[in-house]
Amino acid sequence: LAVSWFQNALGLDQVEFYALRAEAYIQLCDFSSAAQNLRKAYSSQPENTDFLERLTLVLYLKGQCLFEQCAFLDALNVFSQASELQPEKFCFRYRCMACLLALKRHRECLSFVTKEVEHGTTNADVYILRARLYNFFQQVDLCHRDLHSALLLDPKHPQAKVPLKVMVDQAQEARQEAGILAVQGKLQRALQCINCAIENNPLDPSPALPQMCCVISGETHHLVLGHFTSLSLGFLI
């Protein structure tokens, strides 16, 4: 009844009643119709920021409903519209990221997140999300760097601390195994372990790691073996 009344009353003050009719549609949870009316009100009075705020809120609600219905592509389109209207609001961009993940469009999501990082985000969750994407693409060293960046922003963030500790532990185990393999003369496998250690902990300050990543040839076997052997003694103590 309220919607019907507002339709009959539009001739009185069109802009105001577009906004009022939108509110009636919101009460009915008809976010599509509410957004249409708010767009008309905002296009008539683009200087009215209240209309813009209300419109983007309705678009957010509509997008969230679509997302919960697993209509991820439609939700992405709606959140993108809201983000275009208010690009300064990161909440719309974060919902776009969630939609891209749900659609399994990981490469696009990675590009989206990287742009957010380049814009100077101070949100640790953004770095953690990109770390997970890097891990998905098996770019372990980049994953480690983003987890480290997340902890610089939020030192107690559990979603960064736990996986980073696992990676550091894996790096230590790989280095120790490399020392044992080197003593056994299995230099190719030792080099693989060192590469694994560097990927899992690229910020390790040890000056020995870059030296061990040389190309092993017949002429350098004895030099590398001696280097590995001296390091392995430290690992085994």
PDB file of C-alpha atoms in Angstrom:
ATOM      1  CA  LEU A   1       0.000   0.000   0.000  1.00  0.00           C
ATOM      2  CA  ALA A   2       2.823   2.383   0.865  1.00  0.00           C
ATOM      3  CA  VAL A   3       4.487   1.800  -2.522  1.00  0.00           C
ATOM      4  CA  SER A   4       1.203   2.384  -4.326  1.00  0.00           C
ATOM      5  CA  TRP A   5       0.624   5.612  -2.409  1.00  0.00           C
ATOM      6  CA  PHE A   6       4.080   6.909  -3.238  1.00  0.00           C
ATOM      7  CA  GLN A   7       3.542   6.109  -6.919  1.00  0.00           C
ATOM      8  CA  ASN A   8       0.388   8.273  -6.928  1.00  0.00           C
ATOM      9  CA  ALA A   9       2.137  11.075  -5.068  1.00  0.00           C
ATOM     10  CA  LEU A  10       5.165  11.397  -7.354  1.00  0.00           C
ATOM     11  CA  GLY A  11       3.750  14.459  -9.079  1.00  0.00           C
ATOM     12  CA  LEU A  12       4.070  16.544  -5.914  1.00  0.00           C
ATOM     13  CA  ASP A  13       7.837  16.508  -5.398  1.00  0.00           C
ATOM     14  CA  GLN A  14       9.425  13.980  -7.676  1.00  0.00           C
ATOM     15  CA  VAL A  15      12.921  13.836  -6.196  1.00  0.00           C
ATOM     16  CA  GLU A  16      11.790  13.641  -2.588  1.00  0.00           C
ATOM     17  CA  PHE A  17       9.214  10.988  -3.321  1.00  0.00           C
ATOM     18  CA  TYR A  18      11.728   8.876  -5.254  1.00  0.00           C
ATOM     19  CA  ALA A  19      13.716   8.812  -2.045  1.00  0.00           C
ATOM     20  CA  LEU A  20      10.656   8.066   0.088  1.00  0.00           C
ATOM     21  CA  ARG A  21       9.518   5.332  -2.250  1.00  0.00           C
ATOM     22  CA  ALA A  22      13.003   3.825  -2.059  1.00  0.00           C
ATOM     23  CA  GLU A  23      12.629   3.665   1.725  1.00  0.00           C
ATOM     24  CA  ALA A  24       9.338   1.810   1.316  1.00  0.00           C
ATOM     25  CA  TYR A  25      11.028  -0.713  -0.983  1.00  0.00           C
ATOM     26  CA  ILE A  26      13.832  -1.132   1.580  1.00  0.00           C
ATOM     27  CA  GLN A  27      11.220  -2.041   4.192  1.00  0.00           C
ATOM     28  CA  LEU A  28       9.984  -4.697   1.760  1.00  0.00           C
ATOM     29  CA  CYS A  29      13.590  -5.914   1.225  1.00  0.00           C
ATOM     30  CA  ASP A  30      13.197  -5.097  -2.470  1.00  0.00           C
ATOM     31  CA  PHE A  31      16.700  -3.711  -2.836  1.00  0.00           C
ATOM     32  CA  SER A  32      16.649  -3.666  -6.641  1.00  0.00           C
ATOM     33  CA  SER A  33      13.630  -1.349  -6.756  1.00  0.00           C
ATOM     34  CA  ALA A  34      15.051   0.727  -3.920  1.00  0.00           C
ATOM     35  CA  ALA A  35      18.310   1.184  -5.823  1.00  0.00           C
ATOM     36  CA  GLN A  36      16.443   2.217  -8.988  1.00  0.00           C
ATOM     37  CA  ASN A  37      14.554   4.945  -7.127  1.00  0.00           C
ATOM     38  CA  LEU A  38      17.639   6.187  -5.305  1.00  0.00           C
ATOM     39  CA  ARG A  39      19.515   6.371  -8.615  1.00  0.00           C
ATOM     40  CA  LYS A  40      16.753   8.594  -9.989  1.00  0.00           C
ATOM     41  CA  ALA A  41      16.843  10.791  -6.895  1.00  0.00           C
ATOM     42  CA  TYR A  42      20.623  11.050  -6.962  1.00  0.00           C
ATOM     43  CA  SER A  43      20.776  11.788 -10.696  1.00  0.00           C
ATOM     44  CA  SER A  44      18.351  14.669 -10.130  1.00  0.00           C
ATOM     45  CA  GLN A  45      20.353  16.001  -7.174  1.00  0.00           C
ATOM     46  CA  PRO A  46      23.969  14.783  -7.556  1.00  0.00           C
ATOM     47  CA  GLU A  47      25.068  17.272  -4.895  1.00  0.00           C
ATOM     48  CA  ASN A  48      22.940  15.442  -2.326  1.00  0.00           C
ATOM     49  CA  THR A  49      25.410  13.140  -0.592  1.00  0.00           C
ATOM     50  CA  ASP A  50      22.632  11.588   1.505  1.00  0.00           C
ATOM     51  CA  PHE A  51      21.177  10.026  -1.629  1.00  0.00           C
ATOM     52  CA  LEU A  52      24.603   8.680  -2.575  1.00  0.00           C
ATOM     53  CA  GLU A  53      25.194   7.202   0.879  1.00  0.00           C
ATOM     54  CA  ARG A  54      21.791   5.557   0.882  1.00  0.00           C
ATOM     55  CA  LEU A  55      22.252   4.207  -2.642  1.00  0.00           C
ATOM     56  CA  THR A  56      25.592   2.571  -1.911  1.00  0.00           C
ATOM     57  CA  LEU A  57      24.195   1.090   1.304  1.00  0.00           C
ATOM     58  CA  VAL A  58      21.318  -0.449  -0.637  1.00  0.00           C
ATOM     59  CA  LEU A  59      23.722  -1.797  -3.245  1.00  0.00           C
ATOM     60  CA  TYR A  60      25.796  -3.333  -0.459  1.00  0.00           C
ATOM     61  CA  LEU A  61      22.720  -5.036   1.004  1.00  0.00           C
ATOM     62  CA  LYS A  62      21.661  -6.253  -2.426  1.00  0.00           C
ATOM     63  CA  GLY A  63      25.148  -7.577  -3.179  1.00  0.00           C
ATOM     64  CA  GLN A  64      25.344  -9.330   0.178  1.00  0.00           C
ATOM     65  CA  CYS A  65      21.993 -11.031  -0.396  1.00  0.00           C
ATOM     66  CA  LEU A  66      23.160 -12.233  -3.807  1.00  0.00           C
ATOM     67  CA  PHE A  67      26.419 -13.467  -2.296  1.00  0.00           C
ATOM     68  CA  GLU A  68      24.593 -15.461   0.365  1.00  0.00           C
ATOM     69  CA  GLN A  69      22.476 -16.988  -2.400  1.00  0.00           C
ATOM     70  CA  CYS A  70      25.731 -18.042  -4.114  1.00  0.00           C
ATOM     71  CA  ALA A  71      25.015 -15.728  -7.054  1.00  0.00           C
ATOM     72  CA  PHE A  72      28.628 -14.619  -6.927  1.00  0.00           C
ATOM     73  CA  LEU A  73      28.863 -13.073 -10.391  1.00  0.00           C
ATOM     74  CA  ASP A  74      25.761 -10.930  -9.854  1.00  0.00           C
ATOM     75  CA  ALA A  75      27.058  -9.956  -6.424  1.00  0.00           C
ATOM     76  CA  LEU A  76      30.394  -8.945  -7.974  1.00  0.00           C
ATOM     77  CA  ASN A  77      28.611  -6.667 -10.450  1.00  0.00           C
ATOM     78  CA  VAL A  78      26.623  -4.988  -7.674  1.00  0.00           C
ATOM     79  CA  PHE A  79      29.613  -4.470  -5.384  1.00  0.00           C
ATOM     80  CA  SER A  80      31.568  -3.101  -8.348  1.00  0.00           C
ATOM     81  CA  GLN A  81      28.814  -0.526  -8.959  1.00  0.00           C
ATOM     82  CA  ALA A  82      28.978   0.557  -5.329  1.00  0.00           C
ATOM     83  CA  SER A  83      32.774   0.795  -5.493  1.00  0.00           C
ATOM     84  CA  GLU A  84      32.575   2.996  -8.590  1.00  0.00           C
ATOM     85  CA  LEU A  85      30.168   5.342  -6.827  1.00  0.00           C
ATOM     86  CA  GLN A  86      32.330   5.566  -3.698  1.00  0.00           C
ATOM     87  CA  PRO A  87      35.860   4.434  -4.584  1.00  0.00           C
ATOM     88  CA  GLU A  88      37.199   5.760  -1.285  1.00  0.00           C
ATOM     89  CA  LYS A  89      35.307   3.071   0.653  1.00  0.00           C
ATOM     90  CA  PHE A  90      37.389  -0.088   0.910  1.00  0.00           C
ATOM     91  CA  CYS A  91      34.473  -2.263   2.124  1.00  0.00           C
ATOM     92  CA  PHE A  92      33.074  -2.519  -1.405  1.00  0.00           C
ATOM     93  CA  ARG A  93      36.449  -3.546  -2.826  1.00  0.00           C
ATOM     94  CA  TYR A  94      36.837  -6.213  -0.141  1.00  0.00           C
ATOM     95  CA  ARG A  95      33.484  -7.690  -1.085  1.00  0.00           C
ATOM     96  CA  CYS A  96      34.634  -7.743  -4.716  1.00  0.00           C
ATOM     97  CA  MET A  97      37.668  -9.756  -3.609  1.00  0.00           C
ATOM     98  CA  ALA A  98      35.415 -12.208  -1.787  1.00  0.00           C
ATOM     99  CA  CYS A  99      33.311 -12.653  -4.917  1.00  0.00           C
ATOM    100  CA  LEU A 100      36.368 -13.273  -7.097  1.00  0.00           C
ATOM    101  CA  LEU A 101      37.600 -15.892  -4.631  1.00  0.00           C
ATOM    102  CA  ALA A 102      34.196 -17.567  -4.581  1.00  0.00           C
ATOM    103  CA  LEU A 103      34.225 -17.618  -8.397  1.00  0.00           C
ATOM    104  CA  LYS A 104      37.716 -19.187  -8.243  1.00  0.00           C
ATOM    105  CA  ARG A 105      39.080 -16.334 -10.342  1.00  0.00           C
ATOM    106  CA  HIS A 106      42.290 -16.362  -8.331  1.00  0.00           C
ATOM    107  CA  ARG A 107      44.463 -14.526 -10.843  1.00  0.00           C
ATOM    108  CA  GLU A 108      42.006 -11.623 -11.061  1.00  0.00           C
ATOM    109  CA  CYS A 109      41.693 -11.574  -7.301  1.00  0.00           C
ATOM    110  CA  LEU A 110      45.474 -11.435  -6.934  1.00  0.00           C
ATOM    111  CA  SER A 111      45.617  -8.483  -9.311  1.00  0.00           C
ATOM    112  CA  PHE A 112      42.813  -6.773  -7.384  1.00  0.00           C
ATOM    113  CA  VAL A 113      44.532  -7.306  -4.035  1.00  0.00           C
ATOM    114  CA  THR A 114      47.891  -6.145  -5.389  1.00  0.00           C
ATOM    115  CA  LYS A 115      46.315  -2.855  -6.484  1.00  0.00           C
ATOM    116  CA  GLU A 116      44.976  -2.457  -2.949  1.00  0.00           C
ATOM    117  CA  VAL A 117      48.481  -2.986  -1.546  1.00  0.00           C
ATOM    118  CA  GLU A 118      49.964  -0.528  -4.039  1.00  0.00           C
ATOM    119  CA  HIS A 119      47.457   2.085  -2.878  1.00  0.00           C
ATOM    120  CA  GLY A 120      49.075   1.867   0.548  1.00  0.00           C
ATOM    121  CA  THR A 121      46.649  -0.236   2.568  1.00  0.00           C
ATOM    122  CA  THR A 122      47.319  -0.541   6.288  1.00  0.00           C
ATOM    123  CA  ASN A 123      44.986  -3.520   6.688  1.00  0.00           C
ATOM    124  CA  ALA A 124      46.874  -6.674   7.655  1.00  0.00           C
ATOM    125  CA  ASP A 125      44.048  -8.841   6.302  1.00  0.00           C
ATOM    126  CA  VAL A 126      44.806  -7.656   2.770  1.00  0.00           C
ATOM    127  CA  TYR A 127      48.401  -8.871   3.032  1.00  0.00           C
ATOM    128  CA  ILE A 128      47.213 -12.185   4.501  1.00  0.00           C
ATOM    129  CA  LEU A 129      44.771 -12.651   1.628  1.00  0.00           C
ATOM    130  CA  ARG A 130      47.515 -11.988  -0.905  1.00  0.00           C
ATOM    131  CA  ALA A 131      49.815 -14.373   0.976  1.00  0.00           C
ATOM    132  CA  ARG A 132      47.203 -17.104   0.605  1.00  0.00           C
ATOM    133  CA  LEU A 133      46.872 -16.378  -3.095  1.00  0.00           C
ATOM    134  CA  TYR A 134      50.647 -16.526  -3.529  1.00  0.00           C
ATOM    135  CA  ASN A 135      50.636 -19.831  -1.684  1.00  0.00           C
ATOM    136  CA  PHE A 136      47.908 -21.067  -4.041  1.00  0.00           C
ATOM    137  CA  PHE A 137      50.164 -20.210  -6.989  1.00  0.00           C
ATOM    138  CA  GLN A 138      53.109 -21.858  -5.166  1.00  0.00           C
ATOM    139  CA  GLN A 139      55.007 -18.577  -4.874  1.00  0.00           C
ATOM    140  CA  VAL A 140      56.191 -19.415  -1.387  1.00  0.00           C
ATOM    141  CA  ASP A 141      58.767 -16.638  -1.008  1.00  0.00           C
ATOM    142  CA  LEU A 142      56.182 -13.958  -1.839  1.00  0.00           C
ATOM    143  CA  CYS A 143      53.751 -15.615   0.546  1.00  0.00           C
ATOM    144  CA  HIS A 144      56.342 -15.333   3.330  1.00  0.00           C
ATOM    145  CA  ARG A 145      56.983 -11.660   2.605  1.00  0.00           C
ATOM    146  CA  ASP A 146      53.297 -10.768   2.790  1.00  0.00           C
ATOM    147  CA  LEU A 147      52.826 -12.661   6.054  1.00  0.00           C
ATOM    148  CA  HIS A 148      55.797 -10.740   7.434  1.00  0.00           C
ATOM    149  CA  SER A 149      54.266  -7.456   6.231  1.00  0.00           C
ATOM    150  CA  ALA A 150      50.969  -8.377   7.883  1.00  0.00           C
ATOM    151  CA  LEU A 151      52.742  -8.907  11.211  1.00  0.00           C
ATOM    152  CA  LEU A 152      54.445  -5.530  10.923  1.00  0.00           C
ATOM    153  CA  LEU A 153      50.963  -3.995  10.745  1.00  0.00           C
ATOM    154  CA  ASP A 154      49.434  -6.280  13.374  1.00  0.00           C
ATOM    155  CA  PRO A 155      52.089  -8.181  15.389  1.00  0.00           C
ATOM    156  CA  LYS A 156      49.497 -10.362  17.134  1.00  0.00           C
ATOM    157  CA  HIS A 157      47.438 -11.343  14.094  1.00  0.00           C
ATOM    158  CA  PRO A 158      46.941 -15.139  14.495  1.00  0.00           C
ATOM    159  CA  GLN A 159      46.287 -15.764  10.804  1.00  0.00           C
ATOM    160  CA  ALA A 160      49.754 -14.417  10.048  1.00  0.00           C
ATOM    161  CA  LYS A 161      51.713 -15.720  13.044  1.00  0.00           C
ATOM    162  CA  VAL A 162      50.758 -19.395  12.738  1.00  0.00           C
ATOM    163  CA  PRO A 163      51.514 -19.965   9.018  1.00  0.00           C
ATOM    164  CA  LEU A 164      54.667 -17.850   9.202  1.00  0.00           C
ATOM    165  CA  LYS A 165      56.002 -19.969  12.064  1.00  0.00           C
ATOM    166  CA  VAL A 166      55.261 -23.117  10.053  1.00  0.00           C
ATOM    167  CA  MET A 167      57.196 -21.730   7.087  1.00  0.00           C
ATOM    168  CA  VAL A 168      60.169 -20.717   9.231  1.00  0.00           C
ATOM    169  CA  ASP A 169      60.238 -24.172  10.837  1.00  0.00           C
ATOM    170  CA  GLN A 170      60.112 -25.811   7.413  1.00  0.00           C
ATOM    171  CA  ALA A 171      62.981 -23.612   6.254  1.00  0.00           C
ATOM    172  CA  GLN A 172      65.081 -24.638   9.262  1.00  0.00           C
ATOM    173  CA  GLU A 173      64.364 -28.327   8.659  1.00  0.00           C
ATOM    174  CA  ALA A 174      65.275 -27.965   4.984  1.00  0.00           C
ATOM    175  CA  ARG A 175      68.580 -26.270   5.864  1.00  0.00           C
ATOM    176  CA  GLN A 176      69.461 -28.990   8.344  1.00  0.00           C
ATOM    177  CA  GLU A 177      68.628 -31.681   5.816  1.00  0.00           C
ATOM    178  CA  ALA A 178      70.767 -29.868   3.238  1.00  0.00           C
ATOM    179  CA  GLY A 179      73.741 -30.042   5.585  1.00  0.00           C
ATOM    180  CA  ILE A 180      73.279 -33.779   6.099  1.00  0.00           C
ATOM    181  CA  LEU A 181      72.896 -34.413   2.370  1.00  0.00           C
ATOM    182  CA  ALA A 182      75.991 -32.351   1.642  1.00  0.00           C
ATOM    183  CA  VAL A 183      78.091 -34.442   4.030  1.00  0.00           C
ATOM    184  CA  GLN A 184      76.823 -37.500   2.172  1.00  0.00           C
ATOM    185  CA  GLY A 185      77.897 -35.967  -1.132  1.00  0.00           C
ATOM    186  CA  LYS A 186      74.325 -35.617  -2.428  1.00  0.00           C
ATOM    187  CA  LEU A 187      74.832 -32.063  -3.572  1.00  0.00           C
ATOM    188  CA  GLN A 188      71.959 -31.773  -6.036  1.00  0.00           C
ATOM    189  CA  ARG A 189      69.443 -32.799  -3.405  1.00  0.00           C
ATOM    190  CA  ALA A 190      71.158 -30.551  -0.888  1.00  0.00           C
ATOM    191  CA  LEU A 191      70.795 -27.613  -3.248  1.00  0.00           C
ATOM    192  CA  GLN A 192      67.091 -28.389  -3.659  1.00  0.00           C
ATOM    193  CA  CYS A 193      66.684 -28.308   0.116  1.00  0.00           C
ATOM    194  CA  ILE A 194      68.462 -24.962   0.352  1.00  0.00           C
ATOM    195  CA  ASN A 195      66.232 -23.552  -2.386  1.00  0.00           C
ATOM    196  CA  CYS A 196      63.232 -24.770  -0.382  1.00  0.00           C
ATOM    197  CA  ALA A 197      64.626 -23.097   2.746  1.00  0.00           C
ATOM    198  CA  ILE A 198      65.062 -19.774   0.946  1.00  0.00           C
ATOM    199  CA  GLU A 199      61.545 -19.908  -0.468  1.00  0.00           C
ATOM    200  CA  ASN A 200      60.043 -20.581   2.959  1.00  0.00           C
ATOM    201  CA  ASN A 201      62.142 -17.949   4.703  1.00  0.00           C
ATOM    202  CA  PRO A 202      63.565 -15.460   2.180  1.00  0.00           C
ATOM    203  CA  LEU A 203      64.245 -12.902   4.910  1.00  0.00           C
ATOM    204  CA  ASP A 204      66.715 -15.198   6.683  1.00  0.00           C
ATOM    205  CA  PRO A 205      69.794 -13.017   7.299  1.00  0.00           C
ATOM    206  CA  SER A 206      72.225 -15.927   7.042  1.00  0.00           C
ATOM    207  CA  PRO A 207      74.999 -14.886   4.650  1.00  0.00           C
ATOM    208  CA  ALA A 208      75.674 -18.499   3.748  1.00  0.00           C
ATOM    209  CA  LEU A 209      72.406 -19.114   1.908  1.00  0.00           C
ATOM    210  CA  PRO A 210      73.108 -17.068  -1.241  1.00  0.00           C
ATOM    211  CA  GLN A 211      76.542 -18.697  -1.554  1.00  0.00           C
ATOM    212  CA  MET A 212      75.018 -22.164  -1.462  1.00  0.00           C
ATOM    213  CA  CYS A 213      72.685 -21.348  -4.325  1.00  0.00           C
ATOM    214  CA  CYS A 214      75.422 -21.430  -6.941  1.00  0.00           C
ATOM    215  CA  VAL A 215      75.183 -23.701  -9.940  1.00  0.00           C
ATOM    216  CA  ILE A 216      76.929 -26.931  -9.059  1.00  0.00           C
ATOM    217  CA  SER A 217      79.300 -28.012 -11.786  1.00  0.00           C
ATOM    218  CA  GLY A 218      82.053 -30.568 -11.933  1.00  0.00           C
ATOM    219  CA  GLU A 219      84.681 -27.899 -11.219  1.00  0.00           C
ATOM    220  CA  THR A 220      82.966 -26.535  -8.089  1.00  0.00           C
ATOM    221  CA  HIS A 221      81.812 -29.750  -6.409  1.00  0.00           C
ATOM    222  CA  HIS A 222      84.670 -29.850  -3.924  1.00  0.00           C
ATOM    223  CA  LEU A 223      84.243 -26.162  -3.023  1.00  0.00           C
ATOM    224  CA  VAL A 224      80.520 -26.484  -2.442  1.00  0.00           C
ATOM    225  CA  LEU A 225      80.984 -29.729  -0.536  1.00  0.00           C
ATOM    226  CA  GLY A 226      83.448 -28.052   1.799  1.00  0.00           C
ATOM    227  CA  HIS A 227      81.056 -25.161   2.292  1.00  0.00           C
ATOM    228  CA  PHE A 228      78.111 -27.459   3.040  1.00  0.00           C
ATOM    229  CA  THR A 229      80.213 -29.596   5.368  1.00  0.00           C
ATOM    230  CA  SER A 230      81.276 -26.651   7.500  1.00  0.00           C
ATOM    231  CA  LEU A 231      77.682 -25.452   7.731  1.00  0.00           C
ATOM    232  CA  SER A 232      76.326 -28.891   8.545  1.00  0.00           C
ATOM    233  CA  LEU A 233      78.522 -29.050  11.619  1.00  0.00           C
ATOM    234  CA  GLY A 234      76.684 -26.010  12.934  1.00  0.00           C
ATOM    235  CA  PHE A 235      73.287 -27.543  12.105  1.00  0.00           C
ATOM    236  CA  LEU A 236      74.124 -30.774  13.919  1.00  0.00           C
ATOM    237  CA  ILE A 237      75.515 -29.246  17.112  1.00  0.00           C
TER     238      ILE A 237
END
